[in-house]
XYZ file of C-alpha atoms in Angstrom:
687
model
C -43.029 -7.764 10.675
C -40.309 -7.760 13.344
C -36.616 -7.330 12.452
C -34.750 -10.225 14.021
C -31.106 -10.587 15.029
C -29.061 -12.530 12.482
C -27.784 -15.035 15.061
C -30.181 -17.821 16.043
C -32.148 -17.034 19.178
C -31.469 -19.589 21.887
C -34.117 -20.600 24.377
C -32.076 -18.947 27.138
C -32.330 -15.607 25.354
C -36.086 -15.995 24.860
C -36.547 -16.673 28.545
C -34.911 -13.337 29.307
C -37.533 -11.417 27.335
C -39.364 -10.225 30.412
C -42.925 -9.019 30.730
C -41.521 -5.555 31.338
C -39.768 -5.526 27.921
C -42.925 -6.710 26.185
C -44.861 -3.989 27.959
C -42.665 -1.286 26.373
C -43.417 -2.573 22.880
C -47.153 -3.000 23.554
C -47.428 0.670 24.563
C -46.182 1.736 21.118
C -49.474 0.488 19.654
C -51.756 2.408 22.064
C -54.437 4.460 20.207
C -53.762 7.450 22.496
C -50.868 9.522 21.017
C -49.898 10.859 24.458
C -49.577 7.351 25.872
C -47.485 6.361 22.862
C -45.193 9.349 23.467
C -44.840 8.501 27.151
C -44.170 4.870 26.214
C -41.320 5.931 23.897
C -39.869 8.188 26.612
C -40.027 5.347 29.143
C -38.388 3.033 26.605
C -35.605 5.594 26.110
C -34.898 5.659 29.837
C -35.006 1.857 30.053
C -32.433 1.168 27.310
C -29.781 3.709 28.342
C -26.668 1.662 29.188
C -28.604 -1.607 29.138
C -27.555 -3.812 26.210
C -29.718 -6.713 27.376
C -32.810 -4.518 27.294
C -31.863 -3.219 23.845
C -31.547 -6.768 22.482
C -34.888 -7.765 24.047
C -36.726 -4.828 22.471
C -35.238 -5.549 19.028
C -36.302 -9.196 19.294
C -39.831 -8.136 20.281
C -40.172 -5.951 17.171
C -39.731 -2.448 18.586
C -37.652 -1.174 15.631
C -40.280 -1.437 12.843
C -42.871 0.278 15.040
C -40.479 3.083 16.000
C -39.610 3.647 12.333
C -43.306 3.676 11.442
C -44.030 6.340 14.073
C -40.972 8.333 12.970
C -42.210 8.494 9.359
C -45.937 9.074 10.022
C -47.102 12.564 9.094
C -49.687 12.404 11.905
C -46.970 11.862 14.522
C -46.043 14.938 16.524
C -42.543 16.368 16.128
C -41.837 15.533 19.763
C -42.798 11.879 19.193
C -40.654 11.666 16.044
C -37.708 13.167 17.915
C -38.051 10.711 20.803
C -38.271 7.790 18.349
C -35.014 8.924 16.707
C -33.368 9.175 20.133
C -34.425 5.623 21.081
C -33.226 4.252 17.726
C -29.882 5.988 18.277
C -29.627 4.396 21.712
C -30.361 0.942 20.264
C -27.625 1.531 17.664
C -25.119 2.188 20.457
C -25.434 -1.417 21.613
C -23.771 -4.364 19.894
C -22.895 -4.739 16.203
C -25.785 -7.177 15.888
C -28.094 -4.387 16.982
C -26.791 -2.188 14.166
C -27.242 -5.022 11.653
C -30.869 -5.415 12.770
C -31.480 -1.685 12.330
C -29.927 -1.774 8.858
C -32.125 -4.744 7.921
C -35.130 -2.587 8.789
C -33.906 0.134 6.353
C -33.333 2.685 9.070
C -30.981 4.891 7.029
C -33.512 5.960 4.342
C -36.041 6.725 7.095
C -33.562 8.905 9.002
C -32.387 10.680 5.856
C -36.005 11.465 5.054
C -36.291 12.942 8.540
C -33.563 15.467 7.683
C -36.056 17.241 5.401
C -38.073 18.331 8.452
C -38.020 22.029 9.372
C -37.650 21.178 13.071
C -34.036 21.524 14.219
C -34.330 19.230 17.277
C -35.711 16.405 15.140
C -32.963 16.959 12.543
C -30.292 16.809 15.267
C -31.792 13.594 16.672
C -31.787 11.995 13.199
C -28.182 13.102 12.572
C -27.068 11.801 15.964
C -28.586 8.396 15.171
C -27.063 8.420 11.649
C -23.675 9.284 13.159
C -23.884 6.293 15.495
C -24.879 3.930 12.665
C -22.318 5.160 10.137
C -19.460 4.979 12.648
C -20.206 1.284 13.195
C -17.827 -1.051 11.316
C -20.760 -3.122 10.016
C -22.362 -0.219 8.099
C -21.431 0.070 4.387
C -20.210 3.606 3.628
C -21.847 3.476 0.217
C -25.277 3.861 1.844
C -24.464 7.550 2.304
C -23.851 8.054 -1.419
C -26.755 6.031 -2.874
C -29.026 9.076 -3.218
C -27.247 11.946 -4.993
C -29.325 14.546 -3.125
C -28.098 13.523 0.337
C -24.588 15.075 0.313
C -25.699 18.561 -0.867
C -28.486 18.535 1.716
C -26.021 17.632 4.486
C -23.770 20.495 3.326
C -26.733 22.851 3.644
C -27.468 21.622 7.174
C -23.942 22.447 8.362
C -24.977 25.991 9.155
C -27.983 25.046 11.328
C -26.240 24.428 14.685
C -23.017 23.262 16.312
C -24.593 19.824 16.727
C -25.376 19.488 13.029
C -21.782 20.582 12.336
C -20.325 18.007 14.716
C -22.488 15.086 13.553
C -22.220 15.783 9.819
C -18.428 16.206 9.935
C -18.174 12.956 11.888
C -20.336 11.170 9.309
C -18.170 12.529 6.471
C -14.884 11.551 8.146
C -16.089 7.965 8.673
C -17.699 7.542 5.262
C -14.893 8.999 3.118
C -13.008 5.817 2.193
C -11.309 6.486 -1.110
C -10.821 8.817 -4.084
C -14.409 8.438 -5.302
C -15.833 9.559 -1.961
C -13.262 12.357 -1.724
C -14.282 13.612 -5.163
C -17.985 13.606 -4.311
C -17.456 15.559 -1.103
C -14.963 17.946 -2.734
C -17.266 18.652 -5.682
C -20.104 19.491 -3.305
C -18.019 22.148 -1.563
C -16.758 20.236 1.484
C -13.578 22.324 1.749
C -15.369 25.691 1.670
C -18.220 24.555 3.925
C -16.026 22.962 6.581
C -12.985 25.309 6.651
C -14.623 27.966 8.850
C -15.547 25.293 11.420
C -11.867 25.114 12.429
C -12.398 28.381 14.331
C -15.595 27.239 16.054
C -15.964 27.854 19.789
C -16.871 24.175 20.174
C -13.862 21.870 20.582
C -15.875 18.903 19.255
C -16.756 20.794 16.075
C -13.125 21.840 15.517
C -11.943 18.259 16.004
C -14.494 16.728 13.647
C -13.710 19.359 11.000
C -10.003 18.581 11.402
C -10.652 14.856 10.989
C -12.663 15.626 7.854
C -9.725 17.428 6.279
C -7.356 14.583 7.143
C -9.451 12.018 5.242
C -10.102 14.422 2.360
C -6.399 15.199 1.873
C -5.113 11.610 2.134
C -3.356 10.708 -1.147
C -5.392 13.388 -2.949
C -3.337 16.104 -4.703
C -6.437 18.000 -5.883
C -7.838 18.446 -2.386
C -4.399 19.098 -0.861
C -3.509 21.800 -3.396
C -6.851 23.455 -2.667
C -6.392 23.301 1.115
C -3.005 24.985 0.936
C -4.589 28.169 -0.463
C -7.738 28.339 1.684
C -8.051 31.394 3.932
C -9.928 31.269 7.233
C -10.229 34.625 9.029
C -7.217 35.916 7.118
C -5.004 32.883 7.857
C -3.977 30.135 5.470
C -5.170 26.678 6.434
C -1.625 25.226 6.912
C -0.921 28.015 9.434
C -4.053 27.063 11.364
C -2.965 23.419 11.339
C 0.481 24.429 12.684
C -1.169 26.331 15.566
C -3.109 23.186 16.410
C 0.216 21.307 16.700
C 1.301 23.330 19.705
C 2.059 21.430 22.906
C -0.686 23.196 24.853
C -3.358 21.736 22.552
C -5.038 18.365 23.299
C -3.064 15.360 22.018
C -5.924 14.337 19.727
C -5.789 17.753 18.064
C -1.998 17.687 17.721
C -2.078 14.249 16.101
C -4.879 15.036 13.664
C -3.276 18.349 12.644
C 0.002 16.505 12.036
C -1.908 14.034 9.860
C -3.393 16.859 7.778
C 0.027 18.427 7.166
C 1.576 14.997 6.493
C -1.027 14.104 3.885
C -0.738 17.508 2.207
C 3.040 17.085 2.082
C 2.851 13.582 0.616
C 0.347 14.820 -1.973
C 2.863 17.455 -3.122
C 1.045 20.511 -1.766
C 3.750 21.285 0.843
C 7.493 20.887 0.256
C 9.338 18.356 2.408
C 11.851 21.039 3.430
C 9.129 23.493 4.488
C 9.518 24.644 8.098
C 5.993 23.519 8.940
C 7.098 19.950 8.126
C 10.701 19.912 9.374
C 10.292 22.056 12.497
C 6.661 21.404 13.442
C 5.051 18.265 12.014
C 7.990 15.856 12.271
C 8.943 16.806 15.883
C 5.279 16.594 16.913
C 4.985 13.045 15.532
C 8.238 11.995 17.214
C 6.819 13.299 20.509
C 3.810 11.061 20.016
C 6.141 8.031 20.005
C 7.447 8.618 23.530
C 6.538 6.265 26.364
C 4.668 9.075 28.149
C 1.911 8.883 25.557
C -0.993 6.432 25.558
C -0.402 3.245 23.568
C -2.976 4.157 20.908
C -1.367 7.605 20.504
C 2.057 6.003 20.084
C 0.670 3.720 17.374
C -0.925 6.582 15.456
C 2.134 8.807 15.842
C 4.567 6.146 14.574
C 2.425 5.134 11.599
C 1.883 8.760 10.532
C 5.596 9.533 10.889
C 6.454 6.440 8.828
C 4.174 7.693 6.059
C 5.620 11.225 6.208
C 9.301 10.281 5.881
C 8.909 7.240 3.606
C 10.011 8.864 0.306
C 12.402 11.545 1.599
C 16.008 10.800 2.608
C 16.537 14.077 4.457
C 13.417 13.657 6.583
C 14.557 10.117 7.399
C 17.903 11.463 8.605
C 16.324 14.230 10.671
C 13.825 11.826 12.261
C 16.537 9.285 13.105
C 18.421 11.808 15.277
C 15.356 13.415 16.876
C 14.769 12.488 20.538
C 16.604 9.138 20.171
C 13.736 7.851 18.038
C 15.410 4.573 16.986
C 15.995 3.540 20.604
C 12.582 4.859 21.624
C 10.861 2.512 19.170
C 12.465 -0.492 20.872
C 10.020 0.060 23.753
C 7.154 -0.758 21.365
C 8.131 -4.437 21.628
C 7.897 -4.547 25.453
C 4.142 -4.973 25.568
C 2.263 -6.670 27.082
C 4.175 -5.717 30.191
C 4.915 -8.416 32.778
C 2.612 -8.137 35.762
C 2.630 -9.802 39.154
C -0.182 -8.112 41.044
C -3.879 -8.737 40.501
C -4.374 -4.951 40.454
C -2.545 -4.836 37.096
C -5.035 -7.072 35.265
C -6.704 -4.092 33.593
C -3.310 -2.790 32.457
C -2.416 -6.208 31.055
C -5.712 -6.373 29.200
C -5.052 -2.949 27.696
C -1.494 -3.874 26.701
C -2.617 -7.100 25.045
C -5.171 -5.208 23.019
C -2.563 -2.841 21.594
C 0.536 -5.080 21.510
C 0.028 -6.142 17.869
C -0.628 -2.563 16.781
C 2.515 -1.333 18.539
C 4.748 -3.924 16.870
C 3.187 -3.214 13.500
C 3.740 0.551 13.907
C 7.360 0.073 15.023
C 8.172 -2.174 12.046
C 6.584 0.345 9.664
C 8.595 3.246 11.068
C 11.849 1.275 11.077
C 11.178 0.376 7.423
C 10.768 4.035 6.473
C 13.780 5.160 8.517
C 16.066 2.590 6.895
C 14.797 2.949 3.342
C 17.851 4.787 1.986
C 20.602 5.595 4.487
C 23.214 2.952 5.322
C 24.137 4.487 8.690
C 20.497 4.494 9.799
C 20.115 0.844 8.805
C 23.186 0.007 10.886
C 21.733 1.809 13.930
C 18.413 -0.014 13.544
C 20.031 -3.448 13.319
C 22.264 -2.679 16.306
C 19.201 -1.824 18.398
C 18.508 -4.280 21.208
C 17.499 -7.714 19.782
C 16.256 -6.061 16.601
C 16.925 -8.894 14.160
C 15.412 -11.444 16.530
C 12.298 -9.302 16.831
C 11.935 -9.006 13.071
C 12.409 -12.750 12.561
C 9.793 -13.401 15.261
C 7.480 -10.921 13.543
C 7.581 -13.010 10.355
C 5.659 -15.766 12.128
C 3.164 -13.566 14.007
C -0.473 -14.611 13.928
C -1.486 -11.102 12.885
C -1.260 -10.617 9.099
C -0.664 -6.893 9.560
C 2.293 -7.464 11.873
C 3.781 -10.039 9.499
C 3.413 -7.632 6.584
C 5.075 -4.810 8.529
C 7.920 -7.130 9.615
C 8.562 -8.226 6.026
C 8.562 -4.593 4.891
C 11.048 -3.707 7.595
C 13.286 -6.614 6.622
C 13.048 -5.658 2.961
C 14.087 -2.103 3.748
C 17.113 -3.328 5.689
C 17.981 -5.850 2.950
C 19.063 -2.976 0.715
C 22.311 -2.875 2.648
C 25.153 -4.895 1.109
C 26.905 -5.075 4.470
C 23.828 -6.322 6.330
C 23.079 -8.924 3.652
C 26.560 -10.307 4.226
C 26.503 -10.143 8.033
C 23.324 -9.769 10.117
C 21.048 -11.451 7.583
C 23.393 -14.410 7.380
C 23.967 -14.610 11.149
C 20.224 -14.857 11.780
C 19.484 -17.096 8.760
C 16.730 -14.697 7.738
C 16.099 -16.619 4.544
C 14.572 -19.573 6.454
C 11.529 -17.793 7.942
C 11.202 -15.806 4.734
C 10.848 -18.968 2.671
C 8.140 -20.143 5.094
C 6.298 -16.856 4.617
C 6.429 -17.347 0.848
C 4.884 -20.803 1.050
C 1.447 -19.695 2.151
C 0.601 -16.022 2.578
C -1.841 -13.418 1.239
C -0.792 -11.555 -1.916
C -0.016 -8.348 -0.012
C 2.636 -10.201 2.019
C 3.861 -12.226 -0.963
C 4.565 -9.047 -2.955
C 6.875 -7.618 -0.280
C 8.422 -10.973 0.684
C 9.243 -11.808 -2.945
C 10.739 -8.314 -3.349
C 13.042 -9.034 -0.449
C 13.920 -12.436 -1.899
C 15.202 -10.583 -4.978
C 17.779 -8.898 -2.749
C 18.746 -12.098 -0.945
C 19.506 -13.625 -4.357
C 22.047 -10.973 -5.312
C 25.443 -12.429 -6.243
C 27.199 -11.167 -3.085
C 24.523 -12.463 -0.685
C 25.619 -15.529 1.332
C 21.951 -16.546 1.501
C 21.791 -17.179 -2.248
C 23.103 -20.744 -2.159
C 20.902 -22.084 0.698
C 17.865 -20.410 -0.887
C 18.589 -22.232 -4.141
C 18.901 -25.514 -2.268
C 15.546 -24.989 -0.540
C 13.514 -25.171 -3.758
C 13.311 -21.467 -4.602
C 13.361 -22.072 -8.363
C 9.992 -23.837 -8.406
C 8.484 -21.289 -6.016
C 9.602 -18.340 -8.148
C 8.506 -19.955 -11.394
C 5.107 -20.384 -9.775
C 4.986 -16.652 -8.981
C 5.511 -15.805 -12.658
C 2.123 -17.407 -13.365
C 0.284 -15.264 -10.836
C -2.572 -13.012 -11.938
C -1.018 -10.268 -9.813
C 1.430 -8.269 -12.017
C 3.579 -7.328 -9.001
C 4.117 -11.010 -8.172
C 4.970 -11.815 -11.792
C 7.530 -9.003 -11.807
C 9.115 -10.137 -8.549
C 9.149 -13.776 -9.588
C 10.941 -13.078 -12.862
C 13.198 -10.475 -11.179
C 14.350 -12.983 -8.576
C 15.015 -15.567 -11.311
C 17.011 -12.932 -13.183
C 19.173 -12.347 -10.087
C 19.497 -16.083 -9.568
C 20.739 -16.566 -13.136
C 23.372 -13.822 -12.894
C 26.805 -15.461 -13.286
C 25.200 -18.761 -12.276
C 26.395 -22.250 -13.048
C 25.004 -24.097 -16.029
C 23.017 -26.442 -13.756
C 21.113 -23.535 -12.147
C 20.318 -22.051 -15.527
C 19.092 -25.404 -16.767
C 16.894 -25.765 -13.662
C 15.376 -22.350 -14.314
C 14.617 -23.130 -17.951
C 13.197 -26.535 -17.079
C 10.972 -25.252 -14.239
C 9.854 -22.126 -16.068
C 9.292 -23.896 -19.415
C 9.810 -22.274 -22.782
C 6.071 -21.724 -23.167
C 5.860 -19.692 -19.954
C 8.997 -17.744 -20.867
C 7.430 -16.637 -24.137
C 4.135 -15.839 -22.417
C 6.105 -13.483 -20.188
C 7.750 -11.936 -23.246
C 4.281 -11.017 -24.503
C 3.039 -9.840 -21.086
C 1.065 -6.582 -21.148
C 2.978 -5.327 -18.093
C 6.135 -3.520 -19.230
C 8.051 -4.377 -16.046
C 7.404 -8.078 -16.571
C 8.656 -7.861 -20.148
C 11.811 -5.952 -19.169
C 12.709 -8.365 -16.369
C 12.100 -11.355 -18.666
C 14.515 -9.865 -21.173
C 16.950 -9.390 -18.277
C 16.566 -13.046 -17.350
C 17.294 -14.084 -20.929
C 20.433 -11.935 -20.964
C 21.680 -13.536 -17.763
C 20.886 -17.026 -19.016
C 22.742 -16.270 -22.241
C 26.091 -15.366 -20.676
C 29.485 -17.089 -20.989
C 30.087 -18.890 -24.266
C 29.571 -22.520 -23.191
C 26.241 -21.586 -21.592
C 25.161 -19.547 -24.599
C 25.969 -22.386 -26.994
C 24.280 -24.976 -24.781
C 21.031 -23.013 -24.342
C 20.848 -21.951 -27.972
C 21.394 -25.525 -29.125
C 18.166 -26.564 -27.374
C 16.066 -23.378 -27.411
C 17.652 -21.366 -30.216
C 14.728 -21.475 -32.645
C 12.184 -20.236 -30.095
C 14.494 -17.528 -28.743
C 15.222 -16.181 -32.232
C 11.472 -16.106 -32.957
C 10.839 -14.161 -29.764
C 13.624 -11.683 -30.569
C 12.206 -11.146 -34.050
C 8.695 -10.512 -32.745
C 9.891 -7.956 -30.196
C 12.065 -6.081 -32.679
C 9.134 -5.928 -35.099
C 6.584 -4.963 -32.434
C 5.495 -1.575 -31.102
C 7.843 -1.450 -28.124
C 9.726 1.414 -26.514
C 13.442 2.123 -26.905
C 14.436 0.363 -23.676
C 12.716 -2.900 -24.652
C 14.332 -2.965 -28.110
C 17.712 -2.056 -26.636
C 17.567 -5.032 -24.274
C 16.465 -7.301 -27.104
C 19.420 -6.217 -29.224
C 21.699 -6.868 -26.242
C 20.340 -10.434 -26.116
C 21.382 -10.764 -29.776
C 24.806 -9.410 -28.835
C 25.126 -12.111 -26.180
C 24.081 -14.777 -28.688
C 26.651 -13.371 -31.111
C 29.282 -13.916 -28.417
C 28.700 -17.676 -28.529
C 30.983 -19.957 -30.489
C 28.315 -21.940 -32.347
C 25.269 -19.897 -31.312
C 26.261 -16.952 -33.510
C 25.546 -19.075 -36.573
C 21.827 -18.694 -35.727
C 22.255 -14.999 -36.464
C 24.526 -15.407 -39.483
C 22.073 -17.794 -41.166
C 19.063 -15.571 -40.458
C 18.791 -12.820 -43.098
C 15.814 -11.276 -41.327
C 17.783 -10.753 -38.099
C 20.791 -9.400 -40.003
C 18.617 -6.853 -41.771
C 17.149 -5.747 -38.446
C 20.607 -5.290 -36.941
C 21.610 -3.160 -39.923
C 18.410 -1.151 -39.603
C 19.090 -0.353 -35.951
C 22.684 0.595 -36.767
C 21.184 3.564 -38.585
C 18.440 4.288 -36.049
C 18.071 7.857 -34.784
C 18.377 6.775 -31.145
C 21.968 6.338 -29.977
C 21.125 3.512 -27.521
C 19.807 1.340 -30.326
C 22.786 2.212 -32.522
C 25.211 1.142 -29.780
C 23.314 -2.069 -29.032
C 23.332 -2.984 -32.738
C 27.064 -2.196 -32.916
C 27.715 -4.547 -30.000
C 26.007 -7.297 -32.012
C 28.294 -6.686 -34.956
C 31.319 -6.341 -32.677
C 30.775 -9.845 -31.322
C 30.027 -11.256 -34.760
C 33.234 -9.889 -36.342
C 35.544 -10.322 -33.378
C 38.881 -10.697 -35.191
C 40.423 -13.395 -32.980
C 37.762 -15.927 -33.903
C 37.710 -18.447 -36.710
C 35.445 -17.393 -39.569
C 35.632 -13.675 -38.767
C 36.360 -12.635 -42.351
C 33.462 -14.698 -43.718
C 31.040 -13.224 -41.186
C 32.311 -9.735 -41.847
C 31.832 -10.004 -45.617
C 28.461 -11.701 -45.355
C 27.186 -9.196 -42.856
C 27.976 -6.242 -45.076
C 27.504 -7.789 -48.500
C 24.860 -5.164 -49.414
C 26.704 -1.841 -49.535
C 23.563 0.085 -50.552
C 21.322 -1.048 -47.729
C 19.356 2.016 -46.597
C 19.984 3.074 -43.038
C 23.603 1.831 -42.798
C 26.354 4.238 -41.800
C 28.204 4.409 -45.087
C 30.722 2.197 -46.884
C 31.152 -1.245 -45.293
C 34.901 -0.792 -44.908
C 34.547 2.439 -42.922
C 31.689 0.926 -40.934
C 33.759 -2.130 -40.118
C 36.483 0.193 -38.888
C 34.019 1.874 -36.521
C 32.817 -1.492 -35.303
C 36.382 -2.668 -34.702
C 37.018 0.454 -32.634
C 33.935 -0.373 -30.590
C 35.233 -3.907 -30.235
C 37.969 -2.598 -27.935
C 35.288 -2.991 -25.215
C 35.387 -6.355 -23.457
C 32.534 -8.305 -25.037
C 31.822 -9.894 -21.663
C 30.707 -6.456 -20.471
C 27.502 -7.123 -22.345
C 26.419 -9.562 -19.665
C 26.974 -7.083 -16.853
C 24.496 -4.401 -17.833
C 22.265 -2.544 -15.345
C 19.584 -5.117 -16.177
C 21.364 -7.911 -14.359
C 21.413 -8.589 -10.656
C 22.569 -5.150 -9.654
C 19.323 -3.489 -10.694
C 17.284 -5.280 -8.019
C 19.138 -3.440 -5.277
C 17.140 -0.282 -5.915
C 13.737 -1.896 -5.564
C 11.090 0.222 -3.823
C 9.886 -0.698 -0.344
C 6.204 -1.055 -1.291
């Protein structure tokens, strides 16, 4: 049965199936083996570089017959080899060709062919497998379905330079995550491939290098192993450094820099190691120069962004190396303007890479500006930088939009820029549009940035509030994505900091008490902590405290009780006690504590807790309850300490009251300005 292309065959395509194409297929069924062999050879010559001929032969059913001949024991080795070569040539056509080959189960047939003792046939099968597995339509998992395949491929590495090249290329394309890395590592990939870095064949060295780059990516186990591997008496990192030299091909320099970058990020090489500071980083900066090909500039910038992302010192060094910040501005000048017809090919090339260039530039700017205020200032002062970022927020490419938002988020960590450049360019407007309808990956970063725009000193806070941000953020708190729930509640927490009563009421109304308490029982610790922070900011200033507690007091006290009784860490219970301290600062709200024996007992219990943070938080509660300028202080004081023998208290009530009154010298309003209010959002990670 013939394997057909997935797309419907139009009559025009059928008319192009010439008698010559049909003749090639008919010869595959000849009873004379020699004529069959010659037919396959003729077919091989006919399809080279001819995609139309390849499509015709697939439509006419050549693939099933070729696979049949390849697997027949009666077929000669030469015939099997030629069949594998033709199949490989068909796979080098369009993606539809590859899909048709996969539908005919070509991979199991080729893997079976690797068991042959004949080296030429093995190489032909591997070459065809390489072509199929490097196609974007081929699932990588097909390589790992049979557990015997990987060890057999490892064994074939020693057969020839071609088996080494093809197998390493297959591994580098099919290693797509930690599971694949573990399988290859456990089957000895590091030991079997390391010696190939000294091969006389450039192609073998390059494919081995690419293998190590994908094996080391975000994998501490592999990276720590690589750092100690010896090849001909040299450690692997030293070999990688040699491959960074300027006299080596650019492809080799870039891939070596990737290997060292990934090993550094995985913790196997220190960020202040000379091989990173003096070799890898300068090499990657060189790759960003306008002398390099566009695709090399993209790869260099993205790798450099990944290298320096978590390290302040590397960010500073990179920012002053070869005028990198200004150099990146050239990434936005593609496609170049052309006037002559001779430049059409150049324009076509520029268009193809323009999105990738902008994405890479935004990523690198985001990493450069992640921590240092001076670097952020230089980036923003770069030619039309803010306009470019704002334009990037509305790009058609999701990847460019994501990179632009990340860049903006990185720059939004600057208090000065929030007050100046961000306000001058009304950044909040395009950001709000992005938040209306975007994939989760963009929403996570965009909502993180919104947290910073809602800080108390940001001029954007008021217009954001007026644009309906409360409803949007309350919606995020209901997301199934924990990161979006965290950012939604975090932004609301910043919004509520020192806010007017109306804003607080809007938050409570839009969020609803039910959702608030769902968040307080969220399994994600960050969500719980930020929800407690929101409650603390809502319950600040006495009129606001009294107003909120008059309408939601019962539910809030229930939530506080449940958290204090639950199995939570010190930080969660500390914040919960601070909420009680804020309630105790209210004029009428504090009666909800004074009339609740259960809460009073819990406060006394935490006064005697072994952890000093909980002791202090409990003392703040008592401090606000017994504040001596307020009416009813003596009654509250006596009722609070009526049981002198309560276990866990700090001694006689009189002496304890004295300690509390000493603590009361702190301004009780300080309780609403803890690190869990708006200021904490400023340190949010980039991604």
